[in-house]
Short mmCIF file of C-alpha atoms and ligand atoms in Angstrom, two decimals:
data_model
loop_
_atom_site.label_atom_id
_atom_site.label_comp_id
_atom_site.label_asym_id
_atom_site.label_seq_id
_atom_site.Cartn_x
_atom_site.Cartn_y
_atom_site.Cartn_z
CA UNK A 1 12.72 9.25 -22.87
CA UNK A 2 10.75 12.44 -23.36
CA UNK A 3 7.56 10.42 -23.83
CA UNK A 4 7.89 8.82 -20.44
CA UNK A 5 8.54 12.23 -18.93
CA UNK A 6 5.43 13.66 -20.52
CA UNK A 7 3.31 10.80 -19.23
CA UNK A 8 4.46 11.53 -15.67
CA UNK A 9 5.35 7.90 -15.06
CA UNK A 10 8.07 6.38 -12.95
CA UNK A 11 10.99 4.87 -14.87
CA UNK A 12 10.50 1.28 -16.04
CA UNK A 13 11.58 -1.16 -13.36
CA UNK A 14 11.06 1.27 -10.50
CA UNK A 15 8.03 1.80 -8.32
CA UNK A 16 6.78 4.13 -5.66
CA UNK A 17 6.29 3.02 -2.10
CA UNK A 18 3.01 4.67 -1.19
CA UNK A 19 1.90 5.67 2.34
CA UNK A 20 -0.36 2.61 2.67
CA UNK A 21 2.57 0.29 1.91
CA UNK A 22 5.01 1.97 4.28
CA UNK A 23 3.96 0.21 7.51
CA UNK A 24 4.62 -3.24 5.98
CA UNK A 25 7.91 -2.12 4.41
CA UNK A 26 9.04 -0.69 7.73
CA UNK A 27 7.93 -3.78 9.60
CA UNK A 28 9.95 -6.10 7.37
CA UNK A 29 13.05 -3.94 7.78
CA UNK A 30 12.42 -3.62 11.52
CA UNK A 31 12.10 -7.38 12.03
CA UNK A 32 15.27 -8.10 10.03
CA UNK A 33 17.11 -5.44 12.03
CA UNK A 34 15.78 -6.73 15.37
CA UNK A 35 16.96 -10.26 14.62
CA UNK A 36 20.31 -9.03 13.32
CA UNK A 37 20.86 -6.96 16.46
CA UNK A 38 19.81 -9.92 18.60
CA UNK A 39 22.50 -11.97 16.83
CA UNK A 40 25.20 -9.38 17.51
CA UNK A 41 25.17 -7.47 14.21
CA UNK A 42 25.50 -3.68 14.15
CA UNK A 43 24.00 -1.36 11.57
CA UNK A 44 26.05 0.35 8.88
CA UNK A 45 24.85 2.73 6.14
CA UNK A 46 26.85 3.19 2.96
CA UNK A 47 26.57 5.43 -0.11
CA UNK A 48 24.48 4.09 -2.98
CA UNK A 49 27.35 4.66 -5.42
CA UNK A 50 30.98 3.63 -5.31
CA UNK A 51 33.88 3.41 -7.75
CA UNK A 52 32.89 0.95 -10.47
CA UNK A 53 35.99 -1.19 -10.06
CA UNK A 54 34.92 -2.08 -6.53
CA UNK A 55 31.86 -3.88 -7.88
CA UNK A 56 33.57 -5.22 -11.01
CA UNK A 57 36.32 -6.83 -8.96
CA UNK A 58 33.88 -8.05 -6.35
CA UNK A 59 31.20 -9.67 -8.46
CA UNK A 60 33.72 -10.75 -11.10
CA UNK A 61 34.20 -9.03 -14.42
CA UNK A 62 32.43 -11.84 -16.30
CA UNK A 63 29.31 -11.93 -14.14
CA UNK A 64 25.95 -10.79 -15.51
CA UNK A 65 26.02 -7.90 -13.08
CA UNK A 66 29.31 -6.47 -14.31
CA UNK A 67 28.74 -7.13 -18.00
CA UNK A 68 25.09 -6.15 -18.40
CA UNK A 69 23.41 -4.87 -15.30
CA UNK A 70 25.42 -2.09 -13.69
CA UNK A 71 24.34 1.52 -13.91
CA UNK A 72 27.38 3.66 -14.58
CA UNK A 73 27.20 7.32 -13.65
CA UNK A 74 28.57 10.10 -15.80
CA UNK A 75 28.88 13.67 -14.75
CA UNK A 76 27.30 16.24 -17.04
CA UNK A 77 30.60 18.06 -17.56
CA UNK A 78 31.95 14.87 -19.00
CA UNK A 79 34.62 14.09 -16.43
CA UNK A 80 34.39 10.37 -16.10
CA UNK A 81 34.48 9.61 -12.39
CA UNK A 82 33.97 5.93 -13.15
CA UNK A 83 31.37 5.39 -10.48
CA UNK A 84 28.38 3.07 -10.51
CA UNK A 85 25.15 2.59 -8.58
CA UNK A 86 25.55 -0.32 -6.21
CA UNK A 87 24.15 -3.58 -7.60
CA UNK A 88 24.61 -5.34 -4.25
CA UNK A 89 25.77 -4.56 -0.74
CA UNK A 90 28.74 -6.78 0.02
CA UNK A 91 31.50 -5.01 -1.94
CA UNK A 92 30.78 -1.70 -0.22
CA UNK A 93 30.86 -3.34 3.20
CA UNK A 94 34.26 -4.83 2.49
CA UNK A 95 35.52 -1.43 1.29
CA UNK A 96 34.25 0.17 4.51
CA UNK A 97 35.76 -2.64 6.60
CA UNK A 98 39.24 -1.63 5.44
CA UNK A 99 38.69 2.09 5.08
CA UNK A 100 37.69 2.35 8.72
CA UNK A 101 40.28 -0.09 10.04
CA UNK A 102 37.70 -2.64 11.16
CA UNK A 103 40.26 -5.38 10.56
CA UNK A 104 41.94 -4.10 13.76
CA UNK A 105 38.71 -4.47 15.76
CA UNK A 106 37.85 -7.65 17.58
CA UNK A 107 36.80 -10.23 14.97
CA UNK A 108 34.41 -11.15 13.56
CA UNK A 109 32.93 -7.77 12.71
CA UNK A 110 29.20 -8.31 12.25
CA UNK A 111 27.34 -5.67 10.25
CA UNK A 112 23.87 -5.23 8.78
CA UNK A 113 22.45 -2.80 6.25
CA UNK A 114 19.32 -2.03 4.32
CA UNK A 115 18.78 0.10 1.26
CA UNK A 116 18.19 0.38 -2.47
CA UNK A 117 20.27 -1.57 -5.01
CA UNK A 118 20.23 -1.09 -8.77
CA UNK A 119 20.44 -3.58 -11.62
CA UNK A 120 19.52 -3.08 -15.24
CA UNK A 121 17.58 -6.30 -15.74
CA UNK A 122 14.43 -7.08 -17.67
CA UNK A 123 11.76 -6.09 -15.15
CA UNK A 124 9.49 -8.95 -14.08
CA UNK A 125 7.67 -10.15 -11.01
CA UNK A 126 10.06 -10.00 -8.07
CA UNK A 127 12.74 -8.26 -10.12
CA UNK A 128 12.79 -4.48 -10.30
CA UNK A 129 15.65 -2.29 -11.47
CA UNK A 130 15.65 -0.53 -8.13
CA UNK A 131 15.01 -2.90 -5.27
CA UNK A 132 15.66 -2.98 -1.55
CA UNK A 133 18.06 -5.40 0.06
CA UNK A 134 18.45 -6.16 3.70
CA UNK A 135 21.78 -7.80 4.39
CA UNK A 136 24.03 -9.08 7.13
CA UNK A 137 27.77 -9.64 6.81
CA UNK A 138 30.19 -11.25 9.24
CA UNK A 139 33.84 -10.54 8.43
CA UNK A 140 36.90 -12.06 10.06
CA UNK A 141 35.82 -15.57 11.05
CA UNK A 142 36.22 -18.75 9.03
CA UNK A 143 34.57 -21.15 11.48
CA UNK A 144 31.43 -22.88 10.21
CA UNK A 145 29.49 -21.73 13.28
CA UNK A 146 29.42 -18.28 11.68
CA UNK A 147 27.84 -19.71 8.50
CA UNK A 148 25.19 -21.41 10.61
CA UNK A 149 24.56 -18.23 12.62
CA UNK A 150 23.96 -16.24 9.43
CA UNK A 151 21.51 -18.85 8.12
CA UNK A 152 19.79 -19.06 11.50
CA UNK A 153 19.37 -15.26 11.58
CA UNK A 154 17.95 -15.27 8.04
CA UNK A 155 15.40 -18.00 8.82
CA UNK A 156 14.51 -16.54 12.18
CA UNK A 157 13.65 -13.19 10.59
CA UNK A 158 11.21 -14.91 8.22
CA UNK A 159 9.70 -16.93 11.07
CA UNK A 160 9.26 -13.74 13.10
CA UNK A 161 7.33 -12.30 10.14
CA UNK A 162 5.00 -15.34 10.44
CA UNK A 163 6.41 -16.95 7.29
CA UNK A 164 6.37 -20.57 8.41
CA UNK A 165 9.07 -23.18 7.77
CA UNK A 166 6.75 -24.85 5.22
CA UNK A 167 6.40 -21.58 3.25
CA UNK A 168 10.06 -21.51 2.22
CA UNK A 169 12.92 -23.96 2.02
CA UNK A 170 16.61 -23.67 2.74
CA UNK A 171 18.79 -24.94 -0.10
CA UNK A 172 22.45 -25.28 0.71
CA UNK A 173 25.62 -26.35 -1.07
CA UNK A 174 29.36 -26.03 -0.79
CA UNK A 175 31.35 -24.80 -3.76
CA UNK A 176 34.74 -25.48 -2.24
CA UNK A 177 37.85 -23.34 -2.01
CA UNK A 178 40.80 -22.31 -4.16
CA UNK A 179 42.39 -25.72 -3.55
CA UNK A 180 39.57 -28.03 -4.52
CA UNK A 181 37.50 -25.94 -6.89
CA UNK A 182 39.89 -25.86 -9.89
CA UNK A 183 40.00 -29.67 -10.00
CA UNK A 184 36.22 -29.81 -9.87
CA UNK A 185 35.84 -27.18 -12.59
CA UNK A 186 38.10 -29.25 -14.84
CA UNK A 187 35.81 -32.28 -14.40
CA UNK A 188 32.72 -30.15 -14.89
CA UNK A 189 34.08 -28.63 -18.10
CA UNK A 190 34.87 -32.07 -19.48
CA UNK A 191 31.30 -33.08 -18.69
CA UNK A 192 29.82 -29.94 -20.25
CA UNK A 193 31.77 -30.70 -23.43
CA UNK A 194 29.88 -33.96 -23.81
CA UNK A 195 26.55 -32.10 -23.56
CA UNK A 196 27.42 -29.09 -25.66
CA UNK A 197 24.80 -29.64 -28.34
CA UNK A 198 22.04 -29.97 -25.71
CA UNK A 199 22.66 -26.78 -23.73
CA UNK A 200 21.27 -23.28 -24.28
CA UNK A 201 23.40 -20.41 -25.62
CA UNK A 202 23.66 -18.84 -22.18
CA UNK A 203 25.09 -22.06 -20.81
CA UNK A 204 27.66 -22.30 -23.59
CA UNK A 205 28.77 -18.77 -22.76
CA UNK A 206 28.86 -19.58 -19.04
CA UNK A 207 30.96 -22.66 -19.78
CA UNK A 208 33.67 -20.24 -20.92
CA UNK A 209 33.34 -17.71 -18.11
CA UNK A 210 31.76 -19.29 -15.02
CA UNK A 211 31.09 -22.99 -15.66
CA UNK A 212 29.36 -23.68 -12.33
CA UNK A 213 26.55 -21.41 -13.44
CA UNK A 214 25.56 -24.04 -16.05
CA UNK A 215 24.17 -25.97 -13.08
CA UNK A 216 21.80 -23.20 -12.05
CA UNK A 217 20.42 -22.53 -15.54
CA UNK A 218 16.65 -22.18 -15.24
CA UNK A 219 16.11 -23.72 -18.69
CA UNK A 220 14.35 -27.09 -18.23
CA UNK A 221 16.22 -28.74 -21.13
CA UNK A 222 19.56 -27.71 -19.65
CA UNK A 223 18.50 -29.06 -16.27
CA UNK A 224 17.42 -32.36 -17.78
CA UNK A 225 20.78 -32.72 -19.52
CA UNK A 226 22.87 -31.96 -16.45
CA UNK A 227 21.23 -34.26 -13.89
CA UNK A 228 24.30 -36.49 -13.76
CA UNK A 229 26.83 -33.65 -13.81
CA UNK A 230 29.75 -34.10 -11.42
CA UNK A 231 28.71 -33.00 -7.94
CA UNK A 232 30.93 -30.48 -6.20
CA UNK A 233 30.34 -32.15 -2.85
CA UNK A 234 32.14 -35.27 -4.12
CA UNK A 235 35.19 -33.16 -4.95
CA UNK A 236 35.67 -31.09 -1.81
CA UNK A 237 39.04 -31.11 -0.06
CA UNK A 238 39.03 -32.40 3.52
CA UNK A 239 38.89 -28.93 5.06
CA UNK A 240 35.92 -27.93 2.92
CA UNK A 241 34.22 -31.25 3.61
CA UNK A 242 34.55 -30.80 7.37
CA UNK A 243 33.44 -27.20 7.16
CA UNK A 244 30.29 -28.17 5.28
CA UNK A 245 29.56 -31.10 7.55
CA UNK A 246 29.75 -29.03 10.72
CA UNK A 247 27.68 -26.21 9.20
CA UNK A 248 24.92 -28.75 8.58
CA UNK A 249 25.26 -30.16 12.09
CA UNK A 250 24.79 -26.70 13.61
CA UNK A 251 21.73 -26.13 11.44
CA UNK A 252 20.25 -29.44 12.55
CA UNK A 253 20.84 -28.44 16.14
CA UNK A 254 19.09 -25.12 15.45
CA UNK A 255 16.07 -27.04 14.13
CA UNK A 256 16.45 -25.75 10.58
CA UNK A 257 15.65 -28.30 7.92
CA UNK A 258 17.56 -27.92 4.66
CA UNK A 259 17.96 -29.44 1.24
CA UNK A 260 21.45 -30.14 -0.01
CA UNK A 261 21.24 -28.89 -3.57
CA UNK A 262 24.25 -29.02 -5.85
CA UNK A 263 22.59 -26.63 -8.29
CA UNK A 264 22.92 -23.76 -5.83
CA UNK A 265 26.13 -22.07 -6.98
CA UNK A 266 25.27 -18.33 -6.77
CA UNK A 267 26.14 -16.07 -9.66
CA UNK A 268 29.02 -14.19 -8.11
CA UNK A 269 32.69 -15.03 -8.30
CA UNK A 270 33.46 -14.25 -4.71
CA UNK A 271 31.65 -17.13 -3.03
CA UNK A 272 33.60 -19.97 -1.43
CA UNK A 273 32.38 -23.01 0.49
CA UNK A 274 28.85 -22.44 1.87
CA UNK A 275 26.25 -21.05 -0.52
CA UNK A 276 22.55 -21.06 0.24
CA UNK A 277 19.18 -19.77 -0.88
CA UNK A 278 15.87 -19.40 0.91
CA UNK A 279 13.35 -20.37 -1.75
CA UNK A 280 9.64 -19.51 -1.64
CA UNK A 281 7.43 -22.60 -1.58
CA UNK A 282 4.16 -20.74 -2.00
CA UNK A 283 2.52 -17.80 -3.75
CA UNK A 284 3.50 -15.87 -6.84
CA UNK A 285 7.23 -16.19 -6.15
CA UNK A 286 7.15 -19.96 -5.74
CA UNK A 287 10.53 -21.34 -6.80
CA UNK A 288 12.26 -17.96 -6.51
CA UNK A 289 14.71 -16.96 -3.80
CA UNK A 290 13.51 -14.64 -1.04
CA UNK A 291 17.11 -14.24 -0.01
CA UNK A 292 20.49 -15.84 -0.47
CA UNK A 293 24.02 -15.76 0.75
CA UNK A 294 27.20 -17.58 1.39
CA UNK A 295 30.80 -17.49 2.42
CA UNK A 296 33.27 -15.24 0.58
CA UNK A 297 36.69 -15.92 2.02
CA UNK A 298 38.51 -14.57 -1.04
CA UNK A 299 36.66 -11.34 -1.69
CA UNK A 300 38.65 -9.27 0.74
CA UNK A 301 41.93 -10.49 -0.75
CA UNK A 302 40.61 -9.53 -4.20
CA UNK A 303 41.13 -5.92 -3.17
CA UNK A 304 44.78 -6.58 -2.42
CA UNK A 305 44.38 -6.73 1.34
CA UNK A 306 45.27 -9.41 3.84
CA UNK A 307 42.82 -12.26 3.56
CA UNK A 308 39.78 -12.06 5.83
CA UNK A 309 37.20 -14.85 5.78
CA UNK A 310 33.58 -13.71 5.68
CA UNK A 311 30.03 -14.91 5.31
CA UNK A 312 26.81 -13.03 4.62
CA UNK A 313 23.20 -13.06 3.56
CA UNK A 314 20.84 -10.66 1.87
CA UNK A 315 17.08 -10.68 1.42
CA UNK A 316 15.00 -8.95 -1.21
CA UNK A 317 12.70 -6.80 0.91
CA UNK A 318 10.09 -6.44 -1.87
CA UNK A 319 10.09 -10.20 -2.36
CA UNK A 320 9.50 -10.78 1.32
CA UNK A 321 6.64 -8.27 1.14
CA UNK A 322 5.20 -10.16 -1.84
CA UNK A 323 5.13 -13.49 0.00
CA UNK A 324 3.62 -11.77 3.07
CA UNK A 325 0.85 -10.43 0.84
CA UNK A 326 0.38 -13.86 -0.76
CA UNK A 327 0.08 -15.38 2.71
CA UNK A 328 -2.34 -12.62 3.78
CA UNK A 329 0.09 -11.48 6.43
CA UNK A 330 0.43 -7.95 5.15
CA UNK A 331 -1.81 -6.17 7.65
CA UNK A 332 0.30 -4.12 10.01
CA UNK A 333 -1.25 -2.23 12.91
CA UNK A 334 -0.60 1.46 12.33
CA UNK A 335 -0.31 4.17 14.92
CA UNK A 336 -3.50 6.14 15.28
CA UNK A 337 -3.72 9.79 16.28
CA UNK A 338 -4.76 10.22 19.92
CA UNK A 339 -6.25 13.69 19.97
CA UNK A 340 -8.17 15.66 17.34
CA UNK A 341 -7.96 19.43 17.73
CA UNK A 342 -11.18 21.19 16.76
CA UNK A 343 -11.33 24.97 16.41
CA UNK A 344 -14.24 27.26 15.72
CA UNK A 345 -13.61 30.81 14.51
CA UNK A 346 -10.44 32.62 13.48
CA UNK A 347 -9.22 33.48 16.99
CA UNK A 348 -9.72 29.91 18.14
CA UNK A 349 -7.85 28.74 15.06
CA UNK A 350 -4.84 30.77 16.24
CA UNK A 351 -5.17 29.35 19.74
CA UNK A 352 -5.25 25.86 18.22
CA UNK A 353 -1.61 26.32 17.26
CA UNK A 354 -0.53 26.93 20.83
CA UNK A 355 -2.51 23.85 21.89
CA UNK A 356 -0.96 21.77 19.05
CA UNK A 357 2.49 22.86 20.15
CA UNK A 358 1.79 21.75 23.73
CA UNK A 359 0.36 18.39 22.61
CA UNK A 360 3.30 17.67 20.32
CA UNK A 361 5.79 18.68 23.02
CA UNK A 362 4.07 16.19 25.34
CA UNK A 363 4.53 13.44 22.76
CA UNK A 364 0.84 13.15 21.88
CA UNK A 365 -0.09 12.10 18.34
CA UNK A 366 -2.49 14.65 16.91
CA UNK A 367 -4.84 15.12 14.00
CA UNK A 368 -6.70 18.21 12.92
CA UNK A 369 -8.53 19.84 10.09
CA UNK A 370 -7.52 23.44 10.58
CA UNK A 371 -8.91 24.68 7.30
CA UNK A 372 -12.49 23.69 8.05
CA UNK A 373 -14.83 25.86 10.07
CA UNK A 374 -17.76 23.63 10.93
CA UNK A 375 -17.94 21.59 14.11
CA UNK A 376 -19.82 18.83 12.33
CA UNK A 377 -17.17 18.37 9.64
CA UNK A 378 -14.35 18.32 12.15
CA UNK A 379 -16.12 15.81 14.42
CA UNK A 380 -16.77 13.61 11.40
CA UNK A 381 -13.08 13.73 10.51
CA UNK A 382 -12.15 12.82 14.08
CA UNK A 383 -14.45 9.78 14.01
CA UNK A 384 -13.12 8.76 10.60
CA UNK A 385 -9.58 8.92 11.99
CA UNK A 386 -10.57 6.69 14.89
CA UNK A 387 -9.45 9.28 17.42
CA UNK A 388 -10.45 8.76 21.03
CA UNK A 389 -10.45 12.38 22.24
CA UNK A 390 -11.31 15.69 20.66
CA UNK A 391 -10.22 19.03 22.07
CA UNK A 392 -12.72 21.72 21.15
CA UNK A 393 -11.97 25.40 21.36
CA UNK A 394 -14.46 28.11 20.28
CA UNK A 395 -15.20 31.78 21.04
CA UNK A 396 -16.69 30.96 24.42
CA UNK A 397 -13.76 28.82 25.54
CA UNK A 398 -11.33 31.48 24.36
CA UNK A 399 -12.98 34.08 26.61
CA UNK A 400 -13.19 31.69 29.57
CA UNK A 401 -9.64 30.39 29.03
CA UNK A 402 -11.01 26.84 28.88
CA UNK A 403 -11.17 23.97 26.43
CA UNK A 404 -13.64 21.11 25.97
CA UNK A 405 -12.36 17.55 26.19
CA UNK A 406 -14.76 15.28 24.33
CA UNK A 407 -14.54 11.51 24.63
CA UNK A 408 -15.60 10.32 21.19
CA UNK A 409 -16.10 6.76 22.38
CA UNK A 410 -18.82 7.43 24.94
CA UNK A 411 -19.84 10.94 23.84
CA UNK A 412 -19.20 12.55 27.23
CA UNK A 413 -17.55 15.94 27.41
CA UNK A 414 -16.34 18.39 30.00
CA UNK A 415 -15.03 21.91 30.01
CA UNK A 416 -11.67 22.27 31.73
CA UNK A 417 -9.26 25.09 32.48
CA UNK A 418 -6.65 25.70 29.78
CA UNK A 419 -3.96 25.37 32.44
CA UNK A 420 -5.11 21.89 33.39
CA UNK A 421 -6.32 20.26 30.18
CA UNK A 422 -2.96 18.72 29.30
CA UNK A 423 -2.51 16.96 32.65
CA UNK A 424 -6.11 15.65 32.47
CA UNK A 425 -5.64 14.49 28.89
CA UNK A 426 -2.37 12.72 29.65
CA UNK A 427 -4.04 10.96 32.55
CA UNK A 428 -6.91 9.77 30.30
CA UNK A 429 -4.56 8.61 27.56
CA UNK A 430 -2.70 6.31 29.93
ZN1 LIG B 501 38.49 -26.93 -0.46
ZN1 LIG B 502 21.12 -23.33 -20.07
#
């Protein structure tokens, strides 16, 4: 620990978001938010830590997240508050839904969020220990149209970012409900028993805790030995079957092509019926999910409250940024300063502050190099910053109560009264 400190390095699995990367990061968040708002979702911001049990109950005590990946917080004085950094966003949303009486609002309640999540995983490409998730959640509606709306919003956000339908694919599955899933799990377990000697250790462990996860094992040998595993879709009850069928019909109508993939099961206990992943088809993340989601009709009841059906989606913002970079779509136009304030001499430097105040109050984006004294250096800086106008104030202008407006594009300049420069400048900036 002390070594890392001495090297002045960020903690393994975390990274800094530098000024040059901010415009793209903000754009991705902005586009997701715009689409969410356009679909009727409203923003919510939650703390990054909650009581641990909230996550343990939510993701399931046997899930990888609860057993290996959560960051538990301990206070220095030793009082164990039993809180943890959030590994995902959904549990907190459900907590807030009840805490603020949203179950009494008109349903469904559609919410979106964005922020850092924390998981203690082995860091690798597309998987940091602190990462940013953008998510949408719709609580209070069981109809399949809500599932389709969530998937439509997710795809539409990627399209808006210029990620084309051929750059990612929608994989969808239904994992049934509390009525039909137990029967399926029984069949699946019987099947897994016949393959036991072929499967990896992880799969054997999963067979005990969360058997469906055997199907999404990334190990090629496991995949080869489970190709004829019982398919959940053949074991859905009538309600689940109809729900899945109509979800797909809505997606078809929305022009979204999808792959029905029985290996999509999601790692978390709380999913029911629809589960889906948006998988990158290009670049360094090829084969990995850019985002994923599903229906979680039983999560709310897990917390001992009246059942409320829900469906949601979350995207890994850094992953979306990675595919944008791979696709050479990472250039984002940034806002340039409009006026460069140039001062010559100590009295003019003081005056520059009153001018800066006026410019800022008028909503003008400024740049300046107040510590330099030479006209040449400051003009050079202005050109380098791509600024259209420079305001120059020196000894002479101070005495005359004037200022020079210089158009850096055509080189023309004029001396104007200090009382009028702002109106003239605003006119030119139009
Ligand atoms: Zn069912
Ligand atoms: Zn395996």
